[in-house]
Amino acid sequence: MKIGLILGDQLSLNLPTLQHLNKSKDRLVMAEVDDEATYVKHHKQKIALIFSAMRHFAVDLEKAGWQVDYYCYGEHAFRGFAALISEKYADAGELVVTRCGEYRLQYQIDRDWERCIGVPVTCLDDSRFLCSTTFFQQWAQGKKQLRMEFFYREMRRYSGLLMEGDEPAGGQWNYDSNNRQPYTGKTPLPPVLTFEHDDIDRQVLALVEEQFPSHMGSLDSFQWGTTREQTQQALAHFIEHRLPYFGDYQDAMVTGEDTLFHSLLSPYINLGLLDPMVVCQAAEQAYYSGDAPLNAVEGFIRQIIGWREYVRGIYWLLMPDYANENRLGNTRDLPAYYWTGDTKMHCMAECLRNTIDHAYAHHIQRLMVTGNFALLLGVLPEAICQWYLEVYADAFDWVELPNTLGMVMHADGGYLGSKPYAASGSYINRMSDYCKHCQYDVKTASEAYSCPFNSLYWHFIHRHRRQFAGNHRMKMIYGNLNRMDEAKVEAILARAQSLLADPDAL
Ligand code: FAD
Ligand code: DLZ
Ligand code: SF4
């Protein structure tokens, strides 16, 4: 008998492990284990989503004729998979597992498992991505600079998505320049999709509340879909109600509106419940049937076959050294309000509230608010990466790390952006209504009541002059700094210094 271990983010019926095994002879193993549930202090909703989705998936597998041994959290004494398998399956002929998403666990499998467990281990490549790690390595080889845009075009050609012969639909590869509108309220907001909890959900929610009381978040507002059917409903809901305006308002932020026109599909895609190509094909179909405009559909598909595949490629190309990068030499810890949301900065309070209440924030909230602030403060990349890995329902190291360490913190020297995304409060003011509700003044940088993003932005630009003054995309910024009155620069820097002395007070 062979056994197949199915991990919490491998909930796909087309998983290579399943294709490799024989349902009439072999057994599948799924386990809720401490090592995975506590390697960081995951948000309660993240654990609940994963456990409930795993339990529902086990039922689907059984319905499909598989024999599944499912180990519920708290009902067994094994900390991790290796201990469980060596105790329970020492007589198995082979252990089959699809390569996992995180370097941490894959490293343990490669290094220890055969020796510890005493069973031959077969690791299969994960075929649920468009781009294999080998293809990405070949694509990256010999290139001085890796550009997501060129990788994305390869993926468009390879997948055929939005292609008309050899040409991109509409004649352009990228319609991002149409996608930067603030939300003014003219377009009605989409309806919110809710799911009823079943017995499995209820059991898991109670378990998580009891076993992980000190983790972030509350389960009262748990609204994630946990079955394959529910995630398909979520996809259909997005295509009908949100996709048509996804592009226009992709970068917008509004007080009290936590999702706007975003899809909320990332946890389902990352867990394997939704196939990324199926998601993209549904969006493409909406364009060809006239239900969504090209700027929206192209923008959405680019996030999935472009950014998502690109960050995975970067992760496996550069790990394990990548995780230790800190090219800006940052040392600070994160202020306590990243866990409580208790700050006078309205933009931060809003994004943190969304995070705490829903284990969700959309991309611009992560990149340009909570991430930007950590960059401007000079937070240690390891600290902010760990935070992002803990707090979002969609967070797995392979996707979180390049986004945080690379895109937000510019700690890798620029694989994900040729210049840092550092921005002052003006960006947030342009793309949201946050500043209107804030105690701080977004128009000034040197006063006691000035927007902290403004003062810290100029401090960041000033303190990293050596790294960035020669960057042609930052010429204008350094030109502005050079032209600024010396006394004004001194006043801004003094204000920034006072903020840096006690960032927790903000
Ligand atoms: P939508 O805005 O509806 O986008 C559609 C889909 O595109 C997403 O569901 C996702 O699958 C994909 N996508 C969009 N942007 C990215 C991106 N930059 N990288 C990878 N996929 C992308 N995404 C994660 O899935 N897991 C993470 O742990 C994660 N950590 C992040 C950390 C930081 C600091 C930042 C700036 C971004 C991070 N992202 C992460 C990317 C992005 O913010 C989320 O994918 C997105 O907000 C999920 O919400 P959504 O499904 O509503 O996305
Ligand atoms: C994230 C997570 C959590 C919280 N718990 C489990 C678990 O108990 N069992 C499991 O199989 N997977 C879990 N996961 C997802 C894993 O961390 C993830 O599959 C691996 O790290 C590989 O990416
Ligand atoms: Fe955020 Fe500054 Fe605007 Fe306040 S004024 S909401 S701190 S950007």
Coordinates of C-alpha atoms and ligand atoms in Angstrom, one line a residue:
M1 CA 0.0 0.0 0.0
K2 CA 1.1 3.6 -0.8
I3 CA 0.0 6.6 1.2
G4 CA -0.6 10.1 -0.1
L5 CA -0.2 13.0 2.2
I6 CA -2.5 15.9 1.2
L7 CA -1.5 19.2 2.8
G8 CA -3.9 22.1 3.7
D9 CA -3.1 24.1 0.6
Q10 CA -3.5 21.1 -1.7
L11 CA -7.2 20.8 -1.9
S12 CA -7.5 20.1 -5.6
L13 CA -9.1 17.1 -7.3
N14 CA -6.4 17.4 -10.0
L15 CA -3.5 17.3 -7.5
P16 CA -0.6 15.2 -8.8
T17 CA -0.7 13.1 -5.7
L18 CA -4.1 11.8 -6.6
Q19 CA -3.1 11.1 -10.2
H20 CA -0.2 9.1 -9.0
L21 CA -2.2 6.9 -6.6
N22 CA -4.8 4.2 -7.0
K23 CA -8.0 4.7 -5.0
S24 CA -8.8 1.0 -4.8
K25 CA -5.4 0.2 -3.1
D26 CA -3.8 3.3 -1.6
R27 CA -4.8 5.5 1.3
L28 CA -4.8 9.3 1.7
V29 CA -3.8 11.1 4.9
M30 CA -4.8 14.5 5.9
A31 CA -3.9 16.0 9.3
E32 CA -4.4 19.2 11.3
V33 CA -1.1 19.5 13.1
D34 CA 0.5 21.9 15.6
D35 CA 3.6 22.4 13.5
E36 CA 1.5 23.9 10.7
A37 CA -1.1 25.6 12.9
T38 CA 1.5 27.4 15.0
Y39 CA 4.7 28.0 13.0
V40 CA 3.5 31.6 13.0
K41 CA 0.5 32.9 15.0
H42 CA -2.0 32.7 12.2
H43 CA -5.2 34.8 12.3
K44 CA -8.1 32.7 13.8
Q45 CA -10.0 33.0 10.5
K46 CA -7.1 31.6 8.5
I47 CA -6.9 28.5 10.7
A48 CA -10.7 28.1 10.6
L49 CA -10.8 28.4 6.9
I50 CA -8.0 25.9 6.3
F51 CA -9.3 23.3 8.8
S52 CA -12.9 23.6 7.6
A53 CA -11.8 23.5 3.9
M54 CA -9.6 20.5 4.6
R55 CA -12.5 18.6 6.4
H56 CA -14.9 19.4 3.5
F57 CA -12.3 18.3 1.0
A58 CA -11.8 15.0 2.8
V59 CA -15.6 14.4 2.4
D60 CA -15.3 15.1 -1.3
L61 CA -12.4 12.7 -1.6
E62 CA -14.4 10.0 0.2
K63 CA -17.4 10.6 -2.1
A64 CA -15.0 10.2 -5.0
G65 CA -14.1 6.7 -3.7
W66 CA -10.8 7.5 -1.9
Q67 CA -10.0 6.0 1.6
V68 CA -9.0 9.0 3.7
D69 CA -7.5 8.9 7.2
Y70 CA -8.3 12.4 8.6
Y71 CA -6.7 13.5 11.9
C72 CA -8.5 16.3 13.6
Y73 CA -6.7 18.9 15.7
G74 CA -6.8 18.0 19.4
E75 CA -7.7 14.4 18.8
H76 CA -4.2 13.1 18.2
A77 CA -0.8 13.7 19.9
F78 CA 1.4 14.3 16.8
R79 CA 3.1 17.7 16.5
G80 CA 3.9 17.2 12.8
F81 CA 3.5 15.0 9.7
A82 CA 6.7 13.1 10.0
A83 CA 5.9 11.8 13.6
L84 CA 2.4 10.9 12.5
I85 CA 3.4 9.0 9.4
S86 CA 6.3 7.1 11.1
E87 CA 4.0 6.0 13.9
K88 CA 1.0 5.1 11.9
Y89 CA 2.3 4.1 8.5
A90 CA 5.7 2.5 9.0
D91 CA 4.6 -0.4 6.8
A92 CA 3.6 1.7 3.8
G93 CA 5.5 0.9 0.6
E94 CA 5.8 4.6 -0.4
L95 CA 4.8 8.0 0.8
V96 CA 3.7 10.3 -2.0
V97 CA 3.4 14.1 -1.6
T98 CA 3.1 16.9 -4.1
R99 CA 5.9 19.4 -3.5
C100 CA 4.7 21.9 -1.0
G101 CA 4.3 25.6 -1.4
E102 CA 6.6 26.6 1.4
Y103 CA 10.4 26.2 1.5
R104 CA 10.3 25.6 5.3
L105 CA 8.3 22.3 5.0
Q106 CA 9.8 21.2 1.7
Y107 CA 13.3 21.5 3.2
Q108 CA 12.2 19.2 6.1
I109 CA 10.8 16.7 3.6
D110 CA 13.9 16.6 1.4
R111 CA 16.3 16.5 4.3
D112 CA 14.7 14.3 7.0
W113 CA 11.6 12.4 6.0
E114 CA 12.9 9.3 4.4
R115 CA 15.4 8.9 7.2
C116 CA 13.0 9.7 10.0
I117 CA 10.0 7.9 8.7
G118 CA 11.7 4.9 7.2
V119 CA 9.5 4.9 4.1
P120 CA 10.5 5.9 0.6
V121 CA 9.2 9.4 -0.2
T122 CA 8.2 10.5 -3.7
C123 CA 7.8 14.2 -4.2
L124 CA 5.8 15.3 -7.3
D125 CA 6.0 18.6 -9.0
D126 CA 3.0 20.9 -8.3
S127 CA 1.2 21.1 -11.7
R128 CA -1.4 23.6 -10.5
F129 CA 0.6 26.6 -11.7
L130 CA 0.9 27.8 -15.3
C131 CA 4.7 28.2 -15.0
S132 CA 6.9 25.5 -13.6
T133 CA 9.8 26.4 -11.4
T134 CA 12.1 25.0 -14.1
F135 CA 10.6 27.2 -16.8
F136 CA 10.9 30.2 -14.6
Q137 CA 14.6 29.4 -13.9
Q138 CA 15.2 29.1 -17.6
W139 CA 13.4 32.3 -18.3
A140 CA 15.4 34.2 -15.7
Q141 CA 18.7 32.8 -16.6
G142 CA 21.2 35.3 -18.1
K143 CA 18.8 38.2 -17.7
K144 CA 20.3 41.3 -16.0
Q145 CA 16.9 42.5 -14.9
L146 CA 13.8 40.4 -14.5
R147 CA 10.7 42.3 -15.6
M148 CA 7.2 41.1 -14.6
E149 CA 5.7 42.7 -17.7
F150 CA 7.8 40.6 -20.1
F151 CA 7.2 37.4 -18.0
Y152 CA 3.5 38.2 -18.1
R153 CA 3.5 38.4 -21.9
E154 CA 5.1 35.0 -22.1
M155 CA 2.3 33.7 -19.9
R156 CA -0.3 35.3 -22.1
R157 CA 1.2 33.6 -25.2
Y158 CA 1.6 30.3 -23.4
S159 CA -2.0 30.3 -21.9
G160 CA -3.7 31.9 -25.0
L161 CA -5.7 34.1 -22.6
L162 CA -6.9 37.3 -24.2
M163 CA -4.8 36.5 -27.3
E164 CA -6.1 37.0 -30.9
G165 CA -3.6 35.0 -32.9
D166 CA -0.2 36.3 -31.9
E167 CA -1.5 39.6 -30.8
P168 CA -3.0 40.7 -27.4
A169 CA -6.8 41.4 -27.4
G170 CA -7.4 45.0 -28.1
G171 CA -3.9 45.6 -29.4
Q172 CA -2.3 46.3 -26.0
W173 CA -0.8 43.9 -23.5
N174 CA -1.5 46.1 -20.5
Y175 CA -4.4 48.5 -19.7
D176 CA -3.1 49.6 -16.3
S177 CA -3.1 53.3 -17.2
N178 CA -7.0 53.1 -17.2
N179 CA -7.1 51.5 -13.8
R180 CA -6.3 54.2 -11.3
Q181 CA -9.5 55.9 -10.4
P182 CA -10.6 56.8 -6.9
Y183 CA -14.1 55.7 -6.0
T184 CA -16.6 58.6 -6.0
G185 CA -19.7 56.6 -5.2
K186 CA -21.3 56.9 -8.7
T187 CA -21.0 53.2 -9.4
P188 CA -23.2 51.3 -6.9
L189 CA -21.2 49.0 -4.6
P190 CA -21.6 45.3 -5.3
P191 CA -23.7 43.0 -3.1
V192 CA -21.9 41.0 -0.4
L193 CA -22.0 37.3 -0.7
T194 CA -22.6 35.3 2.5
F195 CA -22.5 31.6 3.2
E196 CA -24.4 29.6 5.7
H197 CA -22.3 27.6 8.1
D198 CA -22.8 23.9 8.2
D199 CA -22.0 21.4 11.0
I200 CA -18.3 21.1 9.9
D201 CA -17.9 24.9 9.9
R202 CA -19.5 25.2 13.3
Q203 CA -17.3 22.5 14.8
V204 CA -14.2 24.1 13.4
L205 CA -15.1 27.6 14.5
A206 CA -15.7 26.3 18.1
L207 CA -12.4 24.4 18.0
V208 CA -10.4 27.4 16.8
E209 CA -12.0 29.7 19.4
E210 CA -11.1 27.2 22.1
Q211 CA -7.6 26.2 21.0
F212 CA -6.2 29.5 19.6
P213 CA -7.7 32.2 21.9
S214 CA -4.7 34.5 21.8
H215 CA -4.4 34.6 18.0
M216 CA -5.5 37.7 16.1
G217 CA -9.1 38.2 15.1
S218 CA -12.6 37.2 15.9
L219 CA -14.6 34.4 14.3
D220 CA -17.9 36.3 14.6
S221 CA -17.3 37.8 11.2
F222 CA -16.1 34.6 9.6
Q223 CA -17.6 34.7 6.1
W224 CA -15.2 32.6 4.0
G225 CA -16.5 29.8 1.8
T226 CA -15.2 26.5 2.9
T227 CA -16.5 24.1 0.3
R228 CA -15.7 23.7 -3.4
E229 CA -19.3 24.6 -4.3
Q230 CA -19.1 27.8 -2.2
T231 CA -15.9 28.9 -3.8
Q232 CA -17.4 28.4 -7.2
Q233 CA -20.3 30.6 -6.1
A234 CA -17.8 33.2 -5.0
L235 CA -16.2 33.1 -8.5
A236 CA -19.5 33.5 -10.2
H237 CA -20.5 36.3 -7.9
F238 CA -17.2 38.1 -8.6
I239 CA -17.6 37.7 -12.4
E240 CA -21.2 39.1 -12.4
H241 CA -21.0 41.9 -9.8
R242 CA -17.4 43.0 -9.3
L243 CA -15.3 42.2 -12.4
P244 CA -16.9 44.9 -14.6
Y245 CA -15.5 47.6 -12.3
F246 CA -12.5 45.7 -11.0
G247 CA -10.1 47.7 -13.2
D248 CA -11.5 51.1 -12.7
Y249 CA -11.4 50.9 -8.9
Q250 CA -8.5 48.5 -8.3
D251 CA -6.4 51.0 -6.5
A252 CA -9.3 52.8 -4.6
M253 CA -9.9 52.8 -0.9
V254 CA -13.0 54.0 1.0
T255 CA -13.7 54.2 4.7
G256 CA -15.9 51.3 5.9
E257 CA -15.8 49.6 2.5
D258 CA -13.5 46.7 2.9
T259 CA -13.6 44.9 -0.4
L260 CA -14.9 47.3 -3.1
F261 CA -14.7 45.5 -6.4
H262 CA -12.0 43.0 -5.4
S263 CA -12.6 39.3 -5.9
L264 CA -11.6 37.9 -2.4
L265 CA -10.6 34.7 -4.3
S266 CA -7.0 34.5 -3.3
P267 CA -7.5 32.2 -0.3
Y268 CA -9.5 29.8 -2.5
I269 CA -7.0 29.8 -5.3
N270 CA -4.1 29.4 -2.9
L271 CA -5.7 26.5 -1.1
G272 CA -6.3 24.7 -4.4
L273 CA -10.1 25.0 -4.2
L274 CA -10.2 27.2 -7.3
D275 CA -8.0 26.5 -10.3
P276 CA -6.3 29.7 -11.4
M277 CA -6.8 28.9 -15.1
V278 CA -10.5 28.3 -14.6
V279 CA -10.8 31.6 -12.8
C280 CA -9.0 33.4 -15.7
Q281 CA -11.1 31.7 -18.3
A282 CA -14.3 32.8 -16.5
A283 CA -13.0 36.4 -16.6
E284 CA -12.0 36.1 -20.3
Q285 CA -15.4 34.7 -21.1
A286 CA -17.0 37.8 -19.5
Y287 CA -15.0 40.0 -21.9
Y288 CA -15.9 38.1 -25.0
S289 CA -19.6 38.0 -24.0
G290 CA -19.6 41.8 -23.5
D291 CA -20.2 41.6 -19.7
A292 CA -16.9 43.2 -18.6
P293 CA -14.6 45.6 -20.3
L294 CA -11.1 44.8 -21.4
N295 CA -9.3 47.0 -18.9
A296 CA -10.9 45.1 -16.0
V297 CA -10.5 41.6 -17.5
E298 CA -6.9 42.2 -18.6
G299 CA -6.0 43.8 -15.2
F300 CA -7.5 40.8 -13.3
I301 CA -5.9 38.1 -15.5
R302 CA -2.5 40.0 -15.1
Q303 CA -2.7 39.6 -11.3
I304 CA -3.1 35.9 -11.6
I305 CA -1.0 34.7 -14.6
G306 CA 1.4 37.6 -14.2
W307 CA 2.0 38.6 -10.6
R308 CA 1.0 35.4 -8.9
E309 CA 3.1 33.2 -11.1
Y310 CA 6.0 35.7 -11.1
V311 CA 6.3 35.9 -7.3
R312 CA 6.2 32.1 -7.1
G313 CA 9.0 31.9 -9.7
I314 CA 11.1 34.5 -7.7
Y315 CA 10.5 32.6 -4.5
W316 CA 11.8 29.2 -5.7
L317 CA 14.6 30.9 -7.7
L318 CA 16.0 32.7 -4.7
M319 CA 15.1 30.7 -1.6
P320 CA 16.5 30.2 1.0
D321 CA 18.8 33.2 0.9
Y322 CA 16.0 35.4 -0.2
A323 CA 14.3 35.3 3.3
N324 CA 17.4 37.0 4.8
E325 CA 17.7 39.9 2.5
N326 CA 17.7 43.3 4.1
R327 CA 19.4 45.6 1.5
L328 CA 18.1 48.8 3.2
G329 CA 19.6 47.8 6.5
N330 CA 16.4 48.1 8.5
T331 CA 16.2 47.3 12.2
R332 CA 13.0 48.5 13.7
D333 CA 10.2 46.4 15.2
L334 CA 6.6 46.8 14.2
P335 CA 4.5 49.2 16.3
A336 CA 1.9 47.5 18.5
Y337 CA -1.1 48.9 16.6
Y338 CA -0.4 46.4 13.8
W339 CA -2.1 44.0 16.1
T340 CA -4.7 46.2 17.7
G341 CA -5.5 48.8 15.0
D342 CA -5.4 51.4 17.7
T343 CA -3.8 54.4 15.9
K344 CA -4.8 57.9 15.2
M345 CA -3.7 57.5 11.5
H346 CA -7.1 56.9 9.9
C347 CA -5.7 55.1 6.9
M348 CA -3.8 52.7 9.0
A349 CA -6.7 52.2 11.4
E350 CA -9.0 51.3 8.5
C351 CA -6.7 48.8 6.9
L352 CA -5.8 47.2 10.2
R353 CA -9.5 47.0 11.1
N354 CA -10.2 45.2 7.9
T355 CA -7.3 42.9 8.6
I356 CA -8.3 42.1 12.2
D357 CA -12.0 41.7 11.4
H358 CA -11.7 39.7 8.1
A359 CA -8.2 38.4 7.7
Y360 CA -8.3 40.4 4.5
A361 CA -7.1 43.7 3.0
H362 CA -6.9 44.4 -0.6
H363 CA -3.7 44.9 -2.5
I364 CA -3.4 48.7 -2.2
Q365 CA -4.3 48.6 1.5
R366 CA -1.4 46.1 2.0
L367 CA 1.1 47.8 -0.4
M368 CA 0.4 51.5 0.0
V369 CA -0.8 51.8 3.6
T370 CA 0.4 49.1 6.0
G371 CA 3.3 48.1 3.9
N372 CA 4.3 51.6 2.8
F373 CA 4.3 52.7 6.5
A374 CA 6.6 49.8 7.5
L375 CA 9.0 50.8 4.7
L376 CA 9.0 54.4 5.7
L377 CA 9.6 53.5 9.3
G378 CA 12.4 51.2 8.4
V379 CA 11.0 48.0 9.9
L380 CA 13.1 44.9 9.9
P381 CA 11.9 42.8 6.9
E382 CA 11.7 39.7 8.9
A383 CA 9.3 41.3 11.4
I384 CA 6.9 42.7 8.7
C385 CA 7.1 39.5 6.7
Q386 CA 6.0 37.5 9.7
W387 CA 3.1 39.9 10.3
Y388 CA 1.8 39.5 6.8
L389 CA 2.2 35.7 7.0
E390 CA 0.1 35.7 10.2
V391 CA -2.7 38.0 9.5
Y392 CA -4.2 37.2 6.0
A393 CA -6.3 34.2 5.1
D394 CA -4.5 33.9 1.8
A395 CA -1.0 34.0 3.3
F396 CA 1.6 31.4 2.4
D397 CA 5.3 32.0 2.4
W398 CA 5.8 31.5 -1.4
V399 CA 3.4 34.4 -2.2
E400 CA 3.7 36.5 0.9
L401 CA 7.5 36.7 1.1
P402 CA 8.2 38.2 -2.4
N403 CA 5.3 40.6 -2.0
T404 CA 6.5 41.9 1.3
L405 CA 10.2 41.5 1.3
G406 CA 10.5 42.4 -2.4
M407 CA 7.6 44.6 -3.5
V408 CA 6.9 46.5 -0.2
M409 CA 10.3 46.6 1.6
H410 CA 12.6 46.7 -1.5
A411 CA 14.8 44.5 0.7
D412 CA 15.9 42.4 -2.3
G413 CA 17.3 45.3 -4.3
G414 CA 14.5 45.4 -6.8
Y415 CA 13.2 42.1 -8.3
L416 CA 9.6 43.2 -8.0
G417 CA 10.0 46.9 -8.8
S418 CA 12.8 49.0 -10.1
K419 CA 12.1 51.6 -7.5
P420 CA 10.6 51.3 -4.0
Y421 CA 6.9 51.9 -3.7
A422 CA 7.5 54.5 -1.0
A423 CA 4.8 57.2 -1.0
S424 CA 3.7 60.2 1.0
G425 CA 0.2 60.8 2.2
S426 CA -0.7 62.5 -1.1
Y427 CA -1.0 59.1 -2.7
I428 CA -3.4 57.9 0.0
N429 CA -5.3 61.2 -0.3
R430 CA -5.7 60.8 -4.0
M431 CA -6.9 57.2 -3.9
S432 CA -9.1 57.3 -0.8
D433 CA -11.3 59.4 1.5
Y434 CA -9.2 58.4 4.5
C435 CA -7.5 61.8 4.9
K436 CA -10.8 63.6 5.2
H437 CA -11.5 61.6 8.4
C438 CA -8.0 61.9 9.9
Q439 CA -6.6 64.0 12.8
Y440 CA -3.4 64.5 10.8
D441 CA -3.0 67.1 8.1
V442 CA -2.1 65.5 4.7
K443 CA -1.0 68.9 3.3
T444 CA 1.9 69.4 5.6
A445 CA 5.1 67.5 6.6
S446 CA 6.9 69.5 9.3
E447 CA 4.2 70.4 11.9
A448 CA 3.3 68.6 15.0
Y449 CA -0.1 67.7 13.4
S450 CA 1.4 66.8 10.0
C451 CA 0.6 63.5 8.3
P452 CA 3.3 61.0 9.5
F453 CA 3.5 59.5 6.0
N454 CA 4.7 62.9 4.7
S455 CA 7.4 63.5 7.2
L456 CA 8.6 59.9 7.1
Y457 CA 8.5 59.8 3.3
W458 CA 11.1 62.7 3.1
H459 CA 13.1 61.1 5.8
F460 CA 13.2 57.9 3.8
I461 CA 14.2 59.7 0.6
H462 CA 16.9 61.6 2.5
R463 CA 18.3 58.7 4.4
H464 CA 18.5 56.4 1.3
R465 CA 20.0 59.1 -1.0
R466 CA 23.1 56.9 -1.5
Q467 CA 21.0 53.9 -2.7
F468 CA 18.4 55.7 -4.9
A469 CA 19.7 59.1 -6.1
G470 CA 21.2 57.4 -9.2
N471 CA 18.0 55.6 -10.0
H472 CA 16.6 57.3 -13.1
R473 CA 13.0 56.6 -12.0
M474 CA 13.7 58.6 -8.8
K475 CA 15.5 61.6 -10.4
M476 CA 12.5 63.8 -10.1
I477 CA 12.1 63.1 -6.4
Y478 CA 15.7 63.8 -5.6
G479 CA 15.5 67.0 -7.8
N480 CA 12.5 68.1 -5.6
L481 CA 14.5 67.3 -2.5
N482 CA 17.5 69.2 -3.8
R483 CA 15.4 72.2 -4.6
M484 CA 13.7 72.4 -1.2
D485 CA 14.6 75.2 1.1
E486 CA 17.2 73.9 3.6
A487 CA 15.3 75.1 6.6
K488 CA 12.2 73.3 5.4
V489 CA 14.2 70.1 4.9
E490 CA 15.6 70.4 8.4
A491 CA 12.1 71.0 9.9
I492 CA 10.7 67.9 8.1
L493 CA 13.6 65.8 9.2
A494 CA 13.2 67.0 12.8
R495 CA 9.5 66.1 12.7
A496 CA 10.3 62.7 11.3
Q497 CA 13.0 62.1 13.9
S498 CA 10.5 62.8 16.7
L499 CA 8.1 60.3 15.1
L500 CA 10.8 57.7 14.8
A501 CA 11.6 58.2 18.5
D502 CA 8.2 56.8 19.4
P503 CA 6.2 55.4 16.5
D504 CA 3.9 53.6 18.9
A505 CA 2.5 57.0 19.9
L506 CA 1.0 57.7 16.5
Ligands
FAD1 P1 -7.9 40.7 -6.3 O1 -7.5 42.2 -6.2 O2 -9.3 40.4 -6.6 O3 -6.9 40.1 -7.3 C1 -7.2 38.9 -8.0 C2 -6.2 37.8 -7.8 O4 -4.9 38.1 -8.3 C3 -6.0 37.5 -6.3 O5 -7.0 36.7 -5.8 C4 -4.6 36.8 -6.3 O6 -4.7 35.5 -6.6 C5 -3.9 37.5 -7.5 N1 -3.0 38.5 -7.1 C6 -3.2 39.9 -7.1 N2 -2.1 40.5 -6.8 C7 -1.2 39.6 -6.5 C8 0.2 39.6 -6.1 N3 0.8 40.8 -5.9 N4 0.8 38.5 -5.8 C9 0.2 37.3 -6.0 N5 -1.1 37.2 -6.4 C10 -1.7 38.3 -6.7 N6 -1.5 37.5 -2.0 C11 -1.7 36.2 -1.6 O7 -2.4 35.4 -2.2 N7 -1.1 35.8 -0.4 C12 -0.3 36.6 0.3 O8 0.2 36.1 1.4 C13 -0.1 37.9 -0.1 N8 0.6 38.7 0.7 C14 0.8 40.0 0.2 C15 1.6 40.9 1.0 C16 1.8 42.2 0.6 C17 2.7 43.1 1.5 C18 1.2 42.6 -0.6 C19 1.5 44.0 -1.0 C20 0.5 41.8 -1.4 C21 0.2 40.5 -1.0 N9 -0.5 39.6 -1.7 C22 -0.7 38.3 -1.3 C23 -1.1 40.0 -3.0 C24 -2.5 40.6 -3.0 O9 -2.5 41.7 -2.1 C25 -3.6 39.6 -2.7 O10 -3.4 38.5 -3.6 C26 -4.9 40.2 -2.9 O11 -5.1 41.4 -2.1 C27 -6.0 39.2 -2.5 O12 -7.3 39.7 -2.5 P2 -8.3 39.4 -3.7 O13 -8.4 38.0 -3.9 O14 -9.5 40.2 -3.5 O15 -7.5 40.0 -4.9
DLZ2 C1 -1.5 27.0 7.1 C2 -1.8 25.6 7.6 C3 -2.4 25.5 8.8 C4 -2.7 26.6 9.7 N1 -2.6 24.2 9.3 C5 -2.4 23.2 8.6 C6 -2.6 21.8 9.1 O1 -3.0 21.6 10.2 N2 -2.4 20.8 8.2 C7 -2.0 21.0 6.9 O2 -1.9 20.0 6.2 N3 -1.7 22.2 6.5 C8 -1.9 23.3 7.2 N4 -1.6 24.5 6.8 C9 -1.1 24.7 5.4 C10 0.4 24.3 5.4 O3 1.1 25.2 6.3 C11 0.9 24.3 4.0 O4 0.3 23.3 3.3 C12 2.4 24.0 4.0 O5 3.2 24.8 4.7 C13 2.9 23.9 2.5 O6 2.7 25.1 1.9
SF4_3 FE1 -3.2 58.5 6.5 FE2 -1.8 60.8 6.6 FE3 -4.2 60.7 5.3 FE4 -4.0 60.5 8.0 S1 -3.5 62.3 6.7 S2 -5.3 59.2 6.6 S3 -2.1 59.5 8.3 S4 -2.3 59.6 4.8

